CSV table of C-alpha atoms (C1' of nucleotides) in Angstrom, one decimal:
chain,number,residue,atom,x,y,z
E,1479,MET,CA,4.8,-0.6,-1.5
E,1480,GLN,CA,4.0,2.8,-0.2
E,1481,LEU,CA,2.4,4.3,2.9
E,1482,SER,CA,-0.9,6.0,2.2
E,1483,GLN,CA,-1.2,9.7,2.3
E,1484,SER,CA,-3.3,9.4,5.4
E,1485,THR,CA,-0.2,8.2,7.3
E,1486,GLU,CA,1.7,11.2,6.2
E,1487,TYR,CA,-1.2,13.5,7.3
E,1488,ALA,CA,-1.3,11.7,10.6
E,1489,ILE,CA,2.4,11.9,11.4
E,1490,HIS,CA,2.5,15.6,10.7
E,1491,SER,CA,-0.7,16.3,12.5
E,1492,LEU,CA,0.4,14.4,15.6
E,1493,PHE,CA,3.7,16.3,15.4
E,1494,TYR,CA,1.7,19.5,15.4
E,1495,LEU,CA,-0.3,18.3,18.4
E,1496,ALA,CA,2.9,17.4,20.2
E,1497,VAL,CA,4.4,20.8,19.6
E,1498,ASN,CA,1.2,22.4,20.9
E,1499,ASN,CA,0.7,20.0,23.8
E,1500,ASN,CA,0.8,22.9,26.3
E,1501,ARG,CA,-2.5,24.1,25.0
E,1502,GLN,CA,-5.8,22.6,26.3
E,1503,THR,CA,-7.0,21.5,22.9
E,1504,VAL,CA,-6.3,22.1,19.3
E,1505,LEU,CA,-8.9,22.2,16.6
E,1506,VAL,CA,-8.8,19.9,13.6
E,1507,SER,CA,-9.5,22.9,11.4
E,1508,GLU,CA,-6.4,24.5,12.6
E,1509,ILE,CA,-4.3,21.4,12.0
E,1510,ALA,CA,-5.7,21.0,8.5
E,1511,ARG,CA,-5.0,24.7,7.7
E,1512,ALA,CA,-1.5,24.4,8.9
E,1513,GLN,CA,-0.8,21.6,6.4
E,1514,ASN,CA,-3.0,22.9,3.7
E,1515,ILE,CA,-5.1,19.7,3.5
E,1516,SER,CA,-8.7,18.9,3.5
E,1517,GLU,CA,-10.3,19.4,6.9
E,1518,SER,CA,-13.1,16.9,6.6
E,1519,TYR,CA,-10.8,14.2,5.5
E,1520,LEU,CA,-8.4,15.0,8.3
E,1521,ALA,CA,-11.3,14.8,10.7
E,1522,LYS,CA,-11.9,11.2,9.6
E,1523,ILE,CA,-8.3,10.4,10.2
E,1524,PHE,CA,-8.5,11.8,13.7
E,1525,GLN,CA,-11.5,9.6,14.5
E,1526,GLY,CA,-9.1,6.7,13.8
E,1527,LEU,CA,-6.4,8.2,15.9
E,1528,VAL,CA,-8.8,8.5,18.8
E,1529,LYS,CA,-9.8,4.8,18.5
E,1530,ALA,CA,-6.2,3.9,18.4
E,1531,GLY,CA,-5.7,5.7,21.7
E,1532,LEU,CA,-3.1,8.2,20.4
E,1533,VAL,CA,-5.2,11.3,20.9
E,1534,ARG,CA,-8.1,12.3,23.1
E,1535,SER,CA,-11.0,14.3,21.7
E,1536,TYR,CA,-13.1,16.9,23.5
E,1537,ARG,CA,-16.5,17.7,22.1
E,1538,GLY,CA,-18.4,20.9,22.2
E,1539,ALA,CA,-17.3,24.5,22.5
E,1540,LYS,CA,-13.6,24.8,23.4
E,1541,GLY,CA,-13.3,21.3,22.3
E,1542,GLY,CA,-10.7,19.8,20.0
E,1543,TYR,CA,-7.8,17.3,20.3
E,1544,HIS,CA,-5.0,16.6,22.6
E,1545,LEU,CA,-2.4,13.9,22.8
E,1546,ALA,CA,-3.7,10.9,24.8
E,1547,VAL,CA,-0.2,9.9,25.9
E,1548,PRO,CA,3.0,11.9,26.3
E,1549,ALA,CA,4.9,12.7,23.2
E,1550,GLU,CA,7.8,10.5,24.3
E,1551,LYS,CA,5.5,7.5,24.2
E,1552,ILE,CA,4.3,7.9,20.7
E,1553,THR,CA,6.5,6.4,18.0
E,1554,LEU,CA,6.3,6.4,14.2
E,1555,LYS,CA,5.4,2.7,14.4
E,1556,ASN,CA,2.4,3.5,16.6
E,1557,ILE,CA,1.2,6.1,14.2
E,1558,MET,CA,1.8,4.0,11.1
E,1559,GLN,CA,-0.1,1.0,12.6
E,1560,ALA,CA,-2.9,3.2,13.9
E,1561,VAL,CA,-3.6,4.4,10.3
E,1562,GLU,CA,-2.5,1.5,8.2
E,1563,GLY,CA,-3.5,-1.3,10.4
E,1564,THR,CA,-1.4,-4.2,11.7
E,1565,SER,CA,-2.0,-6.9,9.2
E,1566,PRO,CA,1.3,-8.3,7.8
E,1567,ILE,CA,2.8,-7.0,4.6
E,1568,TYR,CA,2.7,-10.5,3.1
E,1569,THR,CA,0.0,-13.1,3.3
E,1570,CYS,CA,-0.7,-16.2,1.2
E,1571,ASP,CA,-4.0,-17.4,0.2
E,1572,HIS,CA,-3.7,-21.1,1.1
E,1573,ASP,CA,-7.1,-21.9,-0.3
E,1574,ARG,CA,-6.7,-20.7,-3.8
E,1575,ARG,CA,-3.4,-22.3,-4.7
E,1576,ASP,CA,-2.6,-26.0,-4.7
E,1577,CYS,CA,-0.4,-24.6,-1.9
E,1578,ASP,CA,3.1,-25.6,-1.2
E,1579,PHE,CA,2.9,-25.0,2.5
E,1580,VAL,CA,6.5,-25.5,3.2
E,1581,VAL,CA,7.7,-22.9,0.7
E,1582,ASP,CA,5.0,-20.5,1.7
E,1583,CYS,CA,5.9,-20.7,5.3
E,1584,LEU,CA,9.5,-19.9,4.5
E,1585,ILE,CA,8.5,-16.8,2.4
E,1586,THR,CA,6.0,-15.7,5.1
E,1587,ALA,CA,8.6,-16.1,7.8
E,1588,THR,CA,11.1,-14.0,5.9
E,1589,MET,CA,8.6,-11.3,5.2
E,1590,LYS,CA,7.6,-11.2,8.8
E,1591,LYS,CA,11.3,-10.8,9.9
E,1592,ALA,CA,11.9,-8.0,7.4
E,1593,GLU,CA,8.8,-6.3,8.6
E,1594,LYS,CA,9.9,-6.6,12.2
E,1595,LYS,CA,13.3,-5.0,11.4
E,1596,MET,CA,11.5,-2.1,9.8
E,1597,TYR,CA,9.2,-1.6,12.8
E,1598,GLU,CA,12.2,-1.8,15.1
E,1599,ILE,CA,13.6,1.4,13.6
E,1600,LEU,CA,10.2,3.1,13.5
E,1601,ASP,CA,9.5,2.2,17.1
E,1602,LYS,CA,12.7,4.0,18.2
E,1603,ILE,CA,11.6,7.4,17.0
E,1604,THR,CA,9.1,9.2,19.2
E,1605,LEU,CA,7.4,12.5,18.6
E,1606,GLU,CA,9.5,13.9,21.4
E,1607,LYS,CA,12.7,12.9,19.6
E,1608,LEU,CA,11.5,14.5,16.4
E,1609,ILE,CA,10.9,17.7,18.2
E,1610,GLU,CA,14.2,17.7,19.9
E,1611,ASN,CA,16.2,16.8,16.8
E,1612,ALA,CA,14.3,19.3,14.7
E,1613,GLU,CA,15.2,22.0,17.3
E,1614,GLU,CA,18.8,21.0,17.2
E,1615,LEU,CA,19.0,21.0,13.5
E,1616,ARG,CA,17.4,24.3,13.2
E,1617,ASN,CA,19.9,25.8,15.6
E,1618,GLN,CA,22.7,24.4,13.5
E,1619,MET,CA,21.2,25.9,10.5
E,1620,LYS,CA,20.9,29.4,11.8
E,1621,TRP,CA,23.8,30.6,9.7
E,1622,LEU,CA,21.4,30.3,6.8
E,1623,ASP,CA,19.8,33.5,8.0
E,1624,SER,CA,22.9,35.4,7.2
E,1625,ILE,CA,22.4,34.8,3.5
E,1626,PRO,CA,20.7,37.9,2.1
E,1627,LYS,CA,17.4,37.3,0.4
K,683,MET,CA,0.9,-1.3,4.1
K,684,GLN,CA,0.7,-4.5,2.2
K,685,LEU,CA,2.3,-6.1,-0.8
K,686,SER,CA,0.1,-6.4,-3.8
K,687,GLN,CA,-1.1,-9.8,-4.8
K,688,SER,CA,1.0,-9.4,-8.0
K,689,THR,CA,4.1,-9.7,-5.8
K,690,GLU,CA,2.8,-12.9,-4.3
K,691,TYR,CA,2.1,-14.3,-7.7
K,692,ALA,CA,5.6,-13.2,-8.9
K,693,ILE,CA,7.4,-14.8,-6.0
K,694,HIS,CA,5.7,-18.1,-6.4
K,695,SER,CA,6.0,-18.1,-10.2
K,696,LEU,CA,9.7,-17.4,-10.0
K,697,PHE,CA,10.1,-20.1,-7.5
K,698,TYR,CA,8.4,-22.4,-9.9
K,699,LEU,CA,10.7,-21.3,-12.6
K,700,ALA,CA,13.7,-21.9,-10.4
K,701,VAL,CA,12.6,-25.4,-9.6
K,702,ASN,CA,12.2,-26.1,-13.3
K,703,ASN,CA,15.3,-24.3,-14.4
K,704,ASN,CA,16.7,-27.4,-16.0
K,705,ARG,CA,14.0,-27.3,-18.7
K,706,GLN,CA,14.5,-25.1,-21.8
K,707,THR,CA,11.4,-23.0,-21.2
K,708,VAL,CA,8.2,-23.1,-19.1
K,709,LEU,CA,4.9,-21.8,-20.3
K,710,VAL,CA,3.1,-19.1,-18.5
K,711,SER,CA,-0.1,-21.1,-18.8
K,712,GLU,CA,1.6,-23.9,-16.9
K,713,ILE,CA,2.7,-21.6,-14.1
K,714,ALA,CA,-0.7,-20.1,-13.9
K,715,ARG,CA,-2.3,-23.5,-13.7
K,716,ALA,CA,0.1,-24.6,-11.0
K,717,GLN,CA,-1.1,-21.7,-8.8
K,718,ASN,CA,-4.7,-21.7,-9.9
K,719,ILE,CA,-4.5,-18.0,-10.9
K,720,SER,CA,-5.5,-16.1,-14.0
K,721,GLU,CA,-3.2,-16.8,-16.9
K,722,SER,CA,-3.7,-13.5,-18.7
K,723,TYR,CA,-3.0,-11.5,-15.6
K,724,LEU,CA,0.1,-13.6,-14.9
K,725,ALA,CA,1.2,-13.0,-18.4
K,726,LYS,CA,1.2,-9.2,-17.7
K,727,ILE,CA,3.2,-9.7,-14.6
K,728,PHE,CA,5.8,-11.7,-16.6
K,729,GLN,CA,6.2,-8.8,-19.0
K,730,GLY,CA,7.3,-6.8,-16.1
K,731,LEU,CA,9.7,-9.5,-14.9
K,732,VAL,CA,11.3,-9.6,-18.3
K,733,LYS,CA,11.8,-5.8,-18.3
K,734,ALA,CA,13.2,-6.0,-14.8
K,735,GLY,CA,15.7,-8.6,-16.1
K,736,LEU,CA,14.7,-11.4,-13.9
K,737,VAL,CA,13.4,-13.7,-16.6
K,738,ARG,CA,14.0,-14.2,-20.3
K,739,SER,CA,11.2,-14.8,-22.7
K,740,TYR,CA,11.2,-16.9,-25.8
K,741,ARG,CA,8.5,-16.3,-28.3
K,742,GLY,CA,6.8,-18.7,-30.7
K,743,ALA,CA,6.4,-22.4,-30.6
K,744,LYS,CA,8.5,-24.1,-27.9
K,745,GLY,CA,8.8,-20.7,-26.4
K,746,GLY,CA,8.1,-19.7,-22.8
K,747,TYR,CA,10.1,-18.4,-19.9
K,748,HIS,CA,13.4,-19.1,-18.3
K,749,LEU,CA,15.3,-17.4,-15.4
K,750,ALA,CA,17.5,-14.7,-16.8
K,751,VAL,CA,20.0,-15.1,-14.0
K,752,PRO,CA,20.9,-18.1,-11.7
K,753,ALA,CA,18.5,-18.8,-8.9
K,754,GLU,CA,21.2,-17.9,-6.3
K,755,LYS,CA,21.3,-14.3,-7.7
K,756,ILE,CA,17.6,-13.6,-7.4
K,757,THR,CA,16.5,-12.3,-4.0
K,758,LEU,CA,13.1,-11.6,-2.6
K,759,LYS,CA,14.1,-7.9,-2.6
K,760,ASN,CA,14.8,-8.1,-6.4
K,761,ILE,CA,11.4,-9.7,-7.0
K,762,MET,CA,9.5,-7.2,-4.8
K,763,GLN,CA,11.1,-4.2,-6.4
K,764,ALA,CA,10.6,-5.6,-9.9
K,765,VAL,CA,6.8,-5.8,-9.2
K,766,GLU,CA,6.2,-2.9,-6.8
K,767,GLY,CA,8.8,-0.5,-8.0
K,768,THR,CA,11.5,1.2,-6.1
K,769,SER,CA,10.0,4.4,-4.9
K,770,PRO,CA,10.4,4.9,-1.2
K,771,ILE,CA,7.6,4.0,1.2
K,772,TYR,CA,7.4,7.6,2.5
K,773,THR,CA,7.5,10.8,0.5
K,774,CYS,CA,6.4,14.2,1.5
K,775,ASP,CA,4.7,16.7,-0.8
K,776,HIS,CA,6.8,19.7,-0.1
K,777,ASP,CA,4.7,21.8,-2.4
K,778,ARG,CA,1.3,21.4,-0.8
K,779,ARG,CA,2.2,22.0,2.8
K,780,ASP,CA,3.6,25.1,4.3
K,781,CYS,CA,6.4,22.7,4.7
K,782,ASP,CA,8.6,22.3,7.7
K,783,PHE,CA,11.6,21.0,5.8
K,784,VAL,CA,13.6,20.1,8.9
K,785,VAL,CA,10.9,17.9,10.5
K,786,ASP,CA,10.1,16.4,7.1
K,787,CYS,CA,13.7,15.5,6.4
K,788,LEU,CA,13.9,13.8,9.8
K,789,ILE,CA,10.8,11.7,9.1
K,790,THR,CA,11.9,10.8,5.6
K,791,ALA,CA,15.4,9.8,6.8
K,792,THR,CA,13.9,7.6,9.5
K,793,MET,CA,11.5,5.9,7.0
K,794,LYS,CA,14.4,5.4,4.6
K,795,LYS,CA,16.4,3.7,7.3
K,796,ALA,CA,13.5,1.5,8.3
K,797,GLU,CA,12.9,0.6,4.6
K,798,LYS,CA,16.6,-0.3,4.2
K,799,LYS,CA,16.6,-2.6,7.2
K,800,MET,CA,13.6,-4.4,5.7
K,801,TYR,CA,15.3,-4.8,2.3
K,802,GLU,CA,18.5,-6.0,4.0
K,803,ILE,CA,16.6,-9.1,5.2
K,804,LEU,CA,14.8,-9.6,1.9
K,805,ASP,CA,18.1,-9.3,0.0
K,806,LYS,CA,19.6,-12.2,1.9
K,807,ILE,CA,17.0,-14.7,0.8
K,808,THR,CA,17.5,-16.1,-2.7
K,809,LEU,CA,15.3,-18.4,-4.7
K,810,GLU,CA,18.1,-21.0,-4.4
K,811,LYS,CA,18.0,-20.7,-0.6
K,812,LEU,CA,14.2,-21.1,-0.6
K,813,ILE,CA,14.6,-24.3,-2.6
K,814,GLU,CA,17.3,-25.7,-0.3
K,815,ASN,CA,15.5,-24.8,2.9
K,816,ALA,CA,12.2,-26.2,1.6
K,817,GLU,CA,13.9,-29.5,0.7
K,818,GLU,CA,15.4,-29.7,4.1
K,819,LEU,CA,12.2,-28.9,5.9
K,820,ARG,CA,10.4,-31.5,3.8
K,821,ASN,CA,12.9,-34.2,4.8
K,822,GLN,CA,12.4,-33.3,8.4
K,823,MET,CA,8.7,-33.6,8.0
K,824,LYS,CA,8.7,-37.0,6.4
K,825,TRP,CA,7.5,-38.7,9.6
K,826,LEU,CA,4.2,-37.0,8.7
K,827,ASP,CA,3.8,-39.7,6.1
K,828,SER,CA,3.5,-42.3,8.7
K,829,ILE,CA,0.2,-40.9,9.9
K,830,PRO,CA,-2.6,-42.9,8.4
K,831,LYS,CA,-4.9,-40.9,6.1
Y,1383,DT,C1',2.3,-22.3,-44.4
Y,1384,DA,C1',0.3,-23.6,-39.9
Y,1385,DT,C1',0.9,-23.6,-35.1
Y,1386,DA,C1',2.4,-21.9,-30.7
Y,1387,DT,C1',3.8,-18.5,-28.0
Y,1388,DT,C1',5.0,-13.8,-26.0
Y,1389,DT,C1',4.2,-8.6,-26.6
Y,1390,DG,C1',1.8,-4.4,-26.2
Y,1391,DG,C1',-2.2,-1.9,-26.1
Y,1392,DA,C1',-6.9,-1.1,-25.1
Y,1393,DT,C1',-10.4,-1.8,-22.1
Y,1394,DA,C1',-13.2,-3.4,-18.2
Y,1395,DA,C1',-14.2,-4.8,-13.4
Y,1396,DT,C1',-13.2,-4.4,-8.8
Y,1397,DA,C1',-11.3,-2.5,-4.7
Y,1398,DA,C1',-8.9,1.0,-2.0
Y,1399,DT,C1',-8.0,5.6,-1.1
Y,1400,DT,C1',-9.3,10.2,-0.7
Y,1401,DG,C1',-12.7,13.5,0.0
Y,1402,DT,C1',-17.4,15.6,1.1
Y,1403,DC,C1',-21.6,16.3,3.6
Y,1404,DC,C1',-24.9,16.3,7.2
Y,1405,DG,C1',-27.6,15.3,11.3
Y,1406,DA,C1',-26.8,13.8,16.0
Y,1407,DA,C1',-24.4,14.1,20.3
Y,1408,DT,C1',-21.8,16.8,23.5
Y,1409,DT,C1',-19.9,20.7,26.0
Y,1410,DA,C1',-19.1,25.7,27.3
Y,1411,DT,C1',-20.9,30.0,27.8
Y,1412,DC,C1',-24.2,33.5,28.1
D,729,DG,C1',-32.5,27.2,28.8
D,730,DA,C1',-30.8,28.9,24.5
D,731,DT,C1',-26.9,29.3,21.5
D,732,DA,C1',-22.7,28.4,19.5
D,733,DA,C1',-18.8,25.4,18.8
D,734,DT,C1',-17.1,21.0,18.3
D,735,DT,C1',-16.4,16.0,17.5
D,736,DC,C1',-18.9,11.6,15.9
D,737,DG,C1',-20.8,8.4,12.8
D,738,DG,C1',-22.7,7.2,8.7
D,739,DA,C1',-23.6,7.6,4.0
D,740,DC,C1',-22.1,8.9,-0.1
D,741,DA,C1',-19.1,10.5,-4.2
D,742,DA,C1',-14.8,11.0,-6.7
D,743,DT,C1',-10.5,9.5,-7.8
D,744,DT,C1',-6.9,6.3,-8.3
D,745,DA,C1',-4.8,1.6,-8.1
D,746,DT,C1',-5.2,-3.1,-8.6
D,747,DT,C1',-6.7,-7.1,-10.9
D,748,DA,C1',-8.4,-9.1,-14.9
D,749,DT,C1',-9.6,-9.9,-19.9
D,750,DC,C1',-9.1,-9.7,-24.9
D,751,DC,C1',-7.1,-9.2,-29.3
D,752,DA,C1',-4.0,-8.1,-33.1
D,753,DA,C1',0.8,-8.1,-34.0
D,754,DA,C1',5.4,-10.0,-33.7
D,755,DT,C1',8.2,-14.0,-33.5
D,756,DA,C1',9.8,-18.7,-33.6
D,757,DT,C1',9.3,-23.7,-34.8
D,758,DA,C1',8.3,-27.3,-37.7
DNA sequence: TATATTTGGATAATAATTGTCCGAATTATC
DNA sequence: GATAATTCGGACAATTATTATCCAAATATA
């Protein structure tokens, strides 16, 4: 069970937007270039992010994208669900099987609980926190610069 | 992010095996019939379950499958990983991107933690527990029988 | 030997993901 | 108003993953 590459693109793109949130807008072409990924595909992903309410788009000249809400309100859970959807990781086809409802409900309930635990973690990490922690880490790693190339 | 149908098949099949663990062997054809799913496909899934060490196979006449370990040692996590593999839900292609290692490591670490929380729940539920709880639930629901058809 | 069964490999069908393209709509600027 | 710069939406294509089928070979029983 793996996240799609689209989710990875989205996370890094939104991080990029968060870092550049002081600018009026950022072009999708710039974001794609920064990550070395397909621009037209990333454009499609951004359409979804707009619909999900995570970014705002501005059409026309000087247009581009901007976070729709502050970076401290966007969590990894938000991004993940915006891209992957919100349907549960486990569902049972009650129709197909001569279904043992009791067992199935137990399994489904367990899966839901596990999923919830996962999202609880992901909901704690905001774009803002990522920026802060990254900055901190980078400072702590400055000694690396003293190593001669 | 959803589990494949194979995982659903595997869970229900192993539950079936656990319930019938008193018998010498159980045929894959029987298990497929019980769930109204494709026999040849389920056979493929069982090859994987054998490799993962969850079931033992017996070839030839009177052959079939049997749990390789007691039902109280097989968890939903075990089954899930046997079918879906163990690679992490999130990985970053460091090569493609002009990669910001620091940010990427933060994201990866968060994802790993979330994943771990999920598996902690799934690792607590064994086939045995499912059987016990299902039994209990069924007893509590016996009053349903008093409703006329 | 005949029968029953899993195994492993090849292959096909279907669905999901990833990626591309283009015309239309929108906005800023000259 | 004309032009240039963008996103939007839809259609489409390519690639990959999932689901499914089939068969010959291996193995076990009787």
